[in-house]
CSV table of N, CA and C in Angstrom, one decimal:
chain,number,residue,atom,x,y,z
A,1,UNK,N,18.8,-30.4,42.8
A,1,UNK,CA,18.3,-29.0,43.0
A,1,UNK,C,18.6,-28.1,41.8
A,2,UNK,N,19.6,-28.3,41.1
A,2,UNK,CA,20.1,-27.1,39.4
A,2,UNK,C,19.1,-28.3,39.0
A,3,UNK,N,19.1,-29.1,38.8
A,3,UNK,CA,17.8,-29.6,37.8
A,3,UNK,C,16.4,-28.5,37.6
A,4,UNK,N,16.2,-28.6,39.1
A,4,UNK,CA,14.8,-28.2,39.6
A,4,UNK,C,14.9,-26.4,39.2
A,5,UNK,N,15.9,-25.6,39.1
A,5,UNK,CA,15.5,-24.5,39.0
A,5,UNK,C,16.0,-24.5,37.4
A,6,UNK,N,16.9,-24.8,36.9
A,6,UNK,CA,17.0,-25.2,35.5
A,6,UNK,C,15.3,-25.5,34.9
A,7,UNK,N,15.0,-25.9,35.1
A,7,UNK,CA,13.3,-26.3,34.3
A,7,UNK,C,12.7,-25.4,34.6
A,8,UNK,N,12.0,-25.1,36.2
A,8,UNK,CA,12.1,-24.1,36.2
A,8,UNK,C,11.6,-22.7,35.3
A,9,UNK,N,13.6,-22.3,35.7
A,9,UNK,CA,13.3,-21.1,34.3
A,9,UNK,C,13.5,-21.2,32.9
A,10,UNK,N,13.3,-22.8,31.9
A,10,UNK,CA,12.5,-22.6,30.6
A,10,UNK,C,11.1,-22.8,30.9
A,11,UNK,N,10.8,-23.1,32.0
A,11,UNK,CA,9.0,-22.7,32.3
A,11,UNK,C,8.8,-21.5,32.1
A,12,UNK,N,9.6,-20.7,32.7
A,12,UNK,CA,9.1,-19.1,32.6
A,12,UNK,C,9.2,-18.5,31.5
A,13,UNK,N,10.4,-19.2,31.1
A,13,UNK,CA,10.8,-18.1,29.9
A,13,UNK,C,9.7,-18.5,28.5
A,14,UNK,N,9.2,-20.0,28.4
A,14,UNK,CA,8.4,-20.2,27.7
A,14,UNK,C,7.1,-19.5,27.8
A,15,UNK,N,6.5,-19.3,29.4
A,15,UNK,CA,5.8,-18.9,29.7
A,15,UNK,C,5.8,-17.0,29.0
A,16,UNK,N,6.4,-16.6,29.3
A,16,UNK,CA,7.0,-15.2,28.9
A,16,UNK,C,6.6,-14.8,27.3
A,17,UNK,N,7.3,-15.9,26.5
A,17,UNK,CA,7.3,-16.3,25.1
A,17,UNK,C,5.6,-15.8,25.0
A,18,UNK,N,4.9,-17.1,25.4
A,18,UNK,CA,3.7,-17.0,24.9
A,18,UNK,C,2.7,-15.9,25.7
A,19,UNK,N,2.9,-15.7,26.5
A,19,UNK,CA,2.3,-14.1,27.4
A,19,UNK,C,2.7,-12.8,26.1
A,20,UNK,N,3.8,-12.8,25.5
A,20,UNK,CA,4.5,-11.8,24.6
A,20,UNK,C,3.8,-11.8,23.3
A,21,UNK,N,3.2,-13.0,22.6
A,21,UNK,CA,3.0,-13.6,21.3
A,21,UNK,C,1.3,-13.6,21.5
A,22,UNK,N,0.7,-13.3,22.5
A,22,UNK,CA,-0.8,-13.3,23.0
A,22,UNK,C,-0.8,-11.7,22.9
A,23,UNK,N,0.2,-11.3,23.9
A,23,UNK,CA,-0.2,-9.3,23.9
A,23,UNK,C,0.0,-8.9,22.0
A,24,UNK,N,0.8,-9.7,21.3
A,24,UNK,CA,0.9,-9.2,19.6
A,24,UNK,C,-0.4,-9.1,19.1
A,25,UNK,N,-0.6,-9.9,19.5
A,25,UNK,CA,-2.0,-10.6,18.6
A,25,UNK,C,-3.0,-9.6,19.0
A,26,UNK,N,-3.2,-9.3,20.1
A,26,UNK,CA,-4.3,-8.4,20.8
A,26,UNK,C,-4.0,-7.2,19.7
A,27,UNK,N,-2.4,-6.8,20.2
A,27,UNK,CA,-2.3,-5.3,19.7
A,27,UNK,C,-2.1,-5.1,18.1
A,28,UNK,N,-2.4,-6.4,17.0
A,28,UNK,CA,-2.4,-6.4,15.5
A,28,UNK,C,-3.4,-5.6,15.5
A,29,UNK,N,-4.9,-6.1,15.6
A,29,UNK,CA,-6.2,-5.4,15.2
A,29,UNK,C,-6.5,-4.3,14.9
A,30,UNK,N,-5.8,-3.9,16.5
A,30,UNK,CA,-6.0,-2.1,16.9
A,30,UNK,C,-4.8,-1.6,16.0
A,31,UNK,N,-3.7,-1.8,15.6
A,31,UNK,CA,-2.9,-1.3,14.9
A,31,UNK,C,-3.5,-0.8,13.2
A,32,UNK,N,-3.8,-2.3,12.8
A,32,UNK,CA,-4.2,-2.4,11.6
A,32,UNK,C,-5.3,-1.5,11.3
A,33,UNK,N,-6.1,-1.2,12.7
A,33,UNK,CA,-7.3,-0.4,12.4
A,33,UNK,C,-6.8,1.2,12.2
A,34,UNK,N,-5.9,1.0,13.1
A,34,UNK,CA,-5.4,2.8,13.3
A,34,UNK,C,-4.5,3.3,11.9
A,35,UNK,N,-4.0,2.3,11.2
A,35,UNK,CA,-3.5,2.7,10.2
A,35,UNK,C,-4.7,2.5,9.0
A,36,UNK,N,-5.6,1.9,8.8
A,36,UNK,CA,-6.3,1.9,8.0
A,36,UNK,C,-6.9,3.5,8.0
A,37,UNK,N,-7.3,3.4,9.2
A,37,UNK,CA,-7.6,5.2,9.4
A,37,UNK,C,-6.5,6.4,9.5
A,38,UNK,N,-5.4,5.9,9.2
A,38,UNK,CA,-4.5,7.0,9.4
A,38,UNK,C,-4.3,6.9,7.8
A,39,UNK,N,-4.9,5.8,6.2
A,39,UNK,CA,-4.7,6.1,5.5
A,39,UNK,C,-5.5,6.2,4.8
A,40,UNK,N,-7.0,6.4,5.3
A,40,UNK,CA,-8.5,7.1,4.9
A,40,UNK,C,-8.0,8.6,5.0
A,41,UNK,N,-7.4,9.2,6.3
A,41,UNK,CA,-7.4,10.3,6.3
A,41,UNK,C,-6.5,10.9,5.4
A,42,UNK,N,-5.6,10.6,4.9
A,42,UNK,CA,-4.4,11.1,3.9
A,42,UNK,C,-4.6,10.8,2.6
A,43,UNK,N,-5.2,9.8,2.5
A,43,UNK,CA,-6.2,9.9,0.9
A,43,UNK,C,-7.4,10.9,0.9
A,44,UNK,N,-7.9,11.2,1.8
A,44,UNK,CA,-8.9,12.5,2.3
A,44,UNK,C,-8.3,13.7,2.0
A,45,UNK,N,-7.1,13.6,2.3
A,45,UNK,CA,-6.4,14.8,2.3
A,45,UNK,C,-5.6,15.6,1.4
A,46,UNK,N,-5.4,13.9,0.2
A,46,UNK,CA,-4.5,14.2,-0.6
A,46,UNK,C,-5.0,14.1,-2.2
A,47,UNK,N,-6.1,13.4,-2.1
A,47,UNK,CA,-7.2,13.5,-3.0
A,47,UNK,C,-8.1,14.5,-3.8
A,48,UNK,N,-8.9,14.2,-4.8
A,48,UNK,CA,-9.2,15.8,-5.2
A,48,UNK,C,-8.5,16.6,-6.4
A,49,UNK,N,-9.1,17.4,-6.6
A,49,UNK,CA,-8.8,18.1,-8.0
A,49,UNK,C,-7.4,19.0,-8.2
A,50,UNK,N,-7.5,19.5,-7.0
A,50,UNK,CA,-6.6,20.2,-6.4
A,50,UNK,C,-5.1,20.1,-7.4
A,51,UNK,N,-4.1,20.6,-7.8
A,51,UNK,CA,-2.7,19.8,-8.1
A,51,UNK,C,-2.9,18.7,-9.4
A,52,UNK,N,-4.1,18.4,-9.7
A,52,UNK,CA,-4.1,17.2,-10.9
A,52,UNK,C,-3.2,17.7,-12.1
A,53,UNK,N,-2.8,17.0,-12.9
A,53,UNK,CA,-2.4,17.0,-14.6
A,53,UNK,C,-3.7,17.6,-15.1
A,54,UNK,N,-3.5,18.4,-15.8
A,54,UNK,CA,-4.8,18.9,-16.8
A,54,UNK,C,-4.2,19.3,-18.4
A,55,UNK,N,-4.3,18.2,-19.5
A,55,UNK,CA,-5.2,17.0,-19.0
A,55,UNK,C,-4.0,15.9,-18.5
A,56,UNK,N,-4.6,15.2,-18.0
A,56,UNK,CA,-3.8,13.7,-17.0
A,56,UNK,C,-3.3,13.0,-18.4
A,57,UNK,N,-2.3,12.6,-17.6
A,57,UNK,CA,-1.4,11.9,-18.6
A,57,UNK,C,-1.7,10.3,-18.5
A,58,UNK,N,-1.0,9.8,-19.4
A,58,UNK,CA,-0.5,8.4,-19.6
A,58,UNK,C,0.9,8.0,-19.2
A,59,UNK,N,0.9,6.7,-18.7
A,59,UNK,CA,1.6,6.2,-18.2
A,59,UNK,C,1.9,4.3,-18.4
A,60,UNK,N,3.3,4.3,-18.8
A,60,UNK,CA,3.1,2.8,-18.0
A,60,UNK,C,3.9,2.1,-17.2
A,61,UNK,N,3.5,0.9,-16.3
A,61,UNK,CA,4.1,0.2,-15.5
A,61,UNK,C,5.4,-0.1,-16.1
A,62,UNK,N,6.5,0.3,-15.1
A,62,UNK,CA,7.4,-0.4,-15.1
A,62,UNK,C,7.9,-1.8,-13.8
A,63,UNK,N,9.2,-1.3,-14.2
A,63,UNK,CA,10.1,-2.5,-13.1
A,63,UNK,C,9.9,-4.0,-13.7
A,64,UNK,N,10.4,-4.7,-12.5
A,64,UNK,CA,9.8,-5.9,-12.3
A,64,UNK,C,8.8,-6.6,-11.7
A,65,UNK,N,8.5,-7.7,-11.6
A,65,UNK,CA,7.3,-7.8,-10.6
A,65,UNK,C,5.8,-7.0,-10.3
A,66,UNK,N,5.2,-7.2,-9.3
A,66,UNK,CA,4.0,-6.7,-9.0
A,66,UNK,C,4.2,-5.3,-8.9
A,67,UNK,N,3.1,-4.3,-9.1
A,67,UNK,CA,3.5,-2.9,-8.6
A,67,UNK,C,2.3,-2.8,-8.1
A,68,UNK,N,2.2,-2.4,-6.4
A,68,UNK,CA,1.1,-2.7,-5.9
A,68,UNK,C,0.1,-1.2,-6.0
A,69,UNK,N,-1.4,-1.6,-5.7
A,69,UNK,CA,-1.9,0.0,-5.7
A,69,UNK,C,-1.7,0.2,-4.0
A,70,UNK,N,-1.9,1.6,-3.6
A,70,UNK,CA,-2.0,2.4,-2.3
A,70,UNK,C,-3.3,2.9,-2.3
A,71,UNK,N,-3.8,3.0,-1.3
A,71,UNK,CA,-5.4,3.5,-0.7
A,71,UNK,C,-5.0,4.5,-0.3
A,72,UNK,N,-3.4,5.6,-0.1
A,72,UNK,CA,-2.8,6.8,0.0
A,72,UNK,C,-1.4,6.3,-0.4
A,73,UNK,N,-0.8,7.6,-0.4
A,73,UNK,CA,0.6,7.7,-0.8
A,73,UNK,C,1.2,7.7,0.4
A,74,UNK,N,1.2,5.9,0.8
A,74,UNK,CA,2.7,5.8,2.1
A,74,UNK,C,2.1,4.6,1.8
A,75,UNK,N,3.7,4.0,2.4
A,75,UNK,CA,4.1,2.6,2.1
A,75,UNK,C,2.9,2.0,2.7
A,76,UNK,N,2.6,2.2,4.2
A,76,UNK,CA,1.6,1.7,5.1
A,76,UNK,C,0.4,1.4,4.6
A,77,UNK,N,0.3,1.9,3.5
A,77,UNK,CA,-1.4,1.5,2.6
A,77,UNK,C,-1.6,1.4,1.8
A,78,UNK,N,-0.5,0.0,2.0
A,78,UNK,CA,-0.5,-1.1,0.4
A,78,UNK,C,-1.9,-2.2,0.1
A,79,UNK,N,-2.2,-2.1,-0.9
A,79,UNK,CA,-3.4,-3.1,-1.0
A,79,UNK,C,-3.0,-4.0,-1.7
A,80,UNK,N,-3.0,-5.1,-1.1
A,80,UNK,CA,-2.1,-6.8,-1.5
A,80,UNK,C,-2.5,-7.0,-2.3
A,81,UNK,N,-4.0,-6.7,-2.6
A,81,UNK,CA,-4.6,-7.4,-3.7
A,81,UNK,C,-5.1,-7.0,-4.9
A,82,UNK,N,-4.3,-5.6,-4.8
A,82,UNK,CA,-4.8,-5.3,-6.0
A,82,UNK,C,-3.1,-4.8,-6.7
A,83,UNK,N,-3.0,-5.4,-8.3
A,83,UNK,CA,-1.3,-4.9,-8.7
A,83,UNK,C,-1.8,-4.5,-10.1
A,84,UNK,N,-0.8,-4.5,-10.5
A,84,UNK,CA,-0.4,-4.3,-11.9
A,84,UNK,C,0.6,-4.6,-12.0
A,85,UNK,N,0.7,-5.5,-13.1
A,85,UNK,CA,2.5,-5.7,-14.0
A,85,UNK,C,2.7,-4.8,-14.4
A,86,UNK,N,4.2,-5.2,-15.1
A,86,UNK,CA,5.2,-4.3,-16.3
A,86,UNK,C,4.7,-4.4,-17.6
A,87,UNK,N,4.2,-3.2,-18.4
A,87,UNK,CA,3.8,-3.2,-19.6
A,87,UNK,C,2.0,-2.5,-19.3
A,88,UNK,N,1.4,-2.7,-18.2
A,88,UNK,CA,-0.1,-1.8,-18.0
A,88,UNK,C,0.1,-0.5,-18.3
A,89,UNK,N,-0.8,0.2,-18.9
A,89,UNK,CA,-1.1,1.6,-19.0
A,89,UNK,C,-2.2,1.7,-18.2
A,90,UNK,N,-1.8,3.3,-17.3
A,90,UNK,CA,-2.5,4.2,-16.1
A,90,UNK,C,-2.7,5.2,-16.8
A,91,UNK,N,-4.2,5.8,-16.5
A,91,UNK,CA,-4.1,7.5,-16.7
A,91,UNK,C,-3.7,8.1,-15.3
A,92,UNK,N,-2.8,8.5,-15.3
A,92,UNK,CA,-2.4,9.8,-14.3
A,92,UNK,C,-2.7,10.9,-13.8
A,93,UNK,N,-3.5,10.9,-12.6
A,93,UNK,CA,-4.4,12.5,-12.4
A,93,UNK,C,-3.3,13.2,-11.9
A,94,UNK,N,-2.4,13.0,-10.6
A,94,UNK,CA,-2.1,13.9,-9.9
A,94,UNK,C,-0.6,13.3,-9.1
A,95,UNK,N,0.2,14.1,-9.2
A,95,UNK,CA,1.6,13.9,-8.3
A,95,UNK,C,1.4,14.0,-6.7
A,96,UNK,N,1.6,13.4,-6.0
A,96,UNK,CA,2.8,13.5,-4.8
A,96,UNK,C,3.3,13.4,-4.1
A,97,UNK,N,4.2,14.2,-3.4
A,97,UNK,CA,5.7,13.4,-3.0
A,97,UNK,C,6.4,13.0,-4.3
A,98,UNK,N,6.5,11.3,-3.8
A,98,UNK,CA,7.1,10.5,-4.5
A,98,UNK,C,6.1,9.6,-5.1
A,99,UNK,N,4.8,9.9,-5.4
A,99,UNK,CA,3.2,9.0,-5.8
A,99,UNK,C,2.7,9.6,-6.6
A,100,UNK,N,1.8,8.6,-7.7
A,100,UNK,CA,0.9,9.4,-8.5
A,100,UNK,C,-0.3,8.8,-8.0
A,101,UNK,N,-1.0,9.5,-8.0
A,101,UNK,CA,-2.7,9.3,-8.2
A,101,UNK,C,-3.2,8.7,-10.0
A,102,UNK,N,-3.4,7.4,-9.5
A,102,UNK,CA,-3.8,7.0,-11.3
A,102,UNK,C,-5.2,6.2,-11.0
A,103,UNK,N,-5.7,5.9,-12.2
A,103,UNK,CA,-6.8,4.9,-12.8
A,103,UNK,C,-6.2,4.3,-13.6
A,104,UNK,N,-6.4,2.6,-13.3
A,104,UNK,CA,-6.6,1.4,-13.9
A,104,UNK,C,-7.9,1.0,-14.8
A,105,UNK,N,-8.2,0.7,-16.1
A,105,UNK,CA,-9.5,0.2,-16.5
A,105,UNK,C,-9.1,-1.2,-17.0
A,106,UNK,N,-9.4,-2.0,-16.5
A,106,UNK,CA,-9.2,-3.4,-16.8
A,106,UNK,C,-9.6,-3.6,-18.4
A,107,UNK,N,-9.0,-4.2,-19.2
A,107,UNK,CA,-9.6,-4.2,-21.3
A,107,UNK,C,-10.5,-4.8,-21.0
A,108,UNK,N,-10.5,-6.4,-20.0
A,108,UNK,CA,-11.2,-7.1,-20.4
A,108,UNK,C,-12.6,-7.1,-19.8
A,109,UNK,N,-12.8,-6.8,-18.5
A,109,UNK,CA,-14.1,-6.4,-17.8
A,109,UNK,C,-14.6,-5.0,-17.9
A,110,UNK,N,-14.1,-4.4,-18.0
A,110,UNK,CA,-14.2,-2.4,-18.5
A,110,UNK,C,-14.0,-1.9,-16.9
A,111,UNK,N,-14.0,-2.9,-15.6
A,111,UNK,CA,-13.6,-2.1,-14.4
A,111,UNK,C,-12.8,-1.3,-14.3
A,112,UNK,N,-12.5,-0.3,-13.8
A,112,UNK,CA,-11.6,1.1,-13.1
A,112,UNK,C,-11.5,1.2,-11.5
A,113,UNK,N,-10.3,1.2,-11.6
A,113,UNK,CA,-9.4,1.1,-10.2
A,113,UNK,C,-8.8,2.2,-10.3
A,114,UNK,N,-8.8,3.0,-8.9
A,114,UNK,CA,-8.4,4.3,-8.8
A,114,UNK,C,-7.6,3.9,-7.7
A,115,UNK,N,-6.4,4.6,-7.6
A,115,UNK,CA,-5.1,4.2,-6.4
A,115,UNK,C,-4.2,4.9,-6.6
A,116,UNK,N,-3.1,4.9,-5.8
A,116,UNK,CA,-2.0,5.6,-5.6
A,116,UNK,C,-0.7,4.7,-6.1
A,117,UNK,N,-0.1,4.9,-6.9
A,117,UNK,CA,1.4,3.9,-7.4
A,117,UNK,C,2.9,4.7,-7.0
A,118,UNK,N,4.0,3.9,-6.8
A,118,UNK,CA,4.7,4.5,-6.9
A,118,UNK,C,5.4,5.2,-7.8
A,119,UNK,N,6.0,6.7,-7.5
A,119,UNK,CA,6.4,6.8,-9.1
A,119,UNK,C,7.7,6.2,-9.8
A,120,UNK,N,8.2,5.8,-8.9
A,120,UNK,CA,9.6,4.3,-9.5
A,120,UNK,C,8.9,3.7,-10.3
A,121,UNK,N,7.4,3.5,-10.5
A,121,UNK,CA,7.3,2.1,-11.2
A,121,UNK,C,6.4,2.8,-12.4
A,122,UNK,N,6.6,3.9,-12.7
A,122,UNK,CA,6.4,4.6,-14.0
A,122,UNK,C,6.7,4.9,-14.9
A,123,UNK,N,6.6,5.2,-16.1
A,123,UNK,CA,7.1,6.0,-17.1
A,123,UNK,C,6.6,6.8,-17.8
A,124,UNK,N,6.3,8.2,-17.3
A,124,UNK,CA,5.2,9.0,-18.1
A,124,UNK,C,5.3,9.1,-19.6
A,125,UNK,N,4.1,9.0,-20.1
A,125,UNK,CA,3.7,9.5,-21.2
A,125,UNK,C,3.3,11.0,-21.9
A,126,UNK,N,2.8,11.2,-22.8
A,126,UNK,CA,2.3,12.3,-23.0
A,126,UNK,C,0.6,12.5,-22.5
A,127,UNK,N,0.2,14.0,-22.5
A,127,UNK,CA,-1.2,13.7,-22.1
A,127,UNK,C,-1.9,13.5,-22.8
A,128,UNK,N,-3.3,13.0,-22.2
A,128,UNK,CA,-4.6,12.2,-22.7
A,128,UNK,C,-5.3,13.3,-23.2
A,129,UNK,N,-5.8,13.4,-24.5
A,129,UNK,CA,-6.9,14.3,-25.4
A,129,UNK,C,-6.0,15.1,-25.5
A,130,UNK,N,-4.8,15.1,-26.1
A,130,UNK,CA,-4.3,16.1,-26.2
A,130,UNK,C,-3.6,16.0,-27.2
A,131,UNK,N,-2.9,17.3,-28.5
A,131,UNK,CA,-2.7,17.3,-29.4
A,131,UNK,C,-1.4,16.5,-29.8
């Protein structure tokens, strides 16, 4: 009979397990979605001429490792796939918080990447067209 309720409850609790690991999964999407839009809106918000460097400075990547861009200034709207190493130069539009608003222009394709970096992973320069 302890056999029988022994098994039992690792049935449930496995059961439980994967009932728990099913409701994750559901509630990723809607998460991911709501933060994707909670960081459209604060790049909406935080964007803009408003507060820029005039004229925007130079900058370059520090630290170690990758420094990722932001689609806004909070951790939550990191874009995996886009970095820069140590040693890239950014032009710097605009501070805040603890974030700059910069442009990336790739040497070798002439592309421009606009994003938000941390400013730990900076070292300002002097400004751009300027004496």
């Amino acid at each position: 009979m302890a056999m029988l309720v022994r098994d039992s409850s690792i049935k449930c609790q496995r059961a439980a397990i994967i009932i728990l690991a099913l409701c994750a999964n559901l509630a990723a999407p809607h998460t991911s979605a709501a933060s994707a839009q909670g960081c459209q809106r604060l790049a909406k918000n935080t964007g803009g001429p408003d507060g820029n460097f005039r004229p925007p400075l130079s900058a370059t990547v520090t630290g170690s490792g990758r420094a990722y861009f932001y689609s806004a200034p909070a951790s939550r709207c990191i874009s995996k796939h886009t970095f820069l190493i140590p040693g890239d130069t950014v032009t710097v539009y605009k501070p805040y918080k603890k974030w700059y608003q910069v442009m990336y222009v790739n040497g070798k394709s002439g592309e421009d990447f606009e994003a938000w970096l941390e400013e730990g992973r900076l070292r300002l320069g002097g400004p751009l067209g300027g004496d």
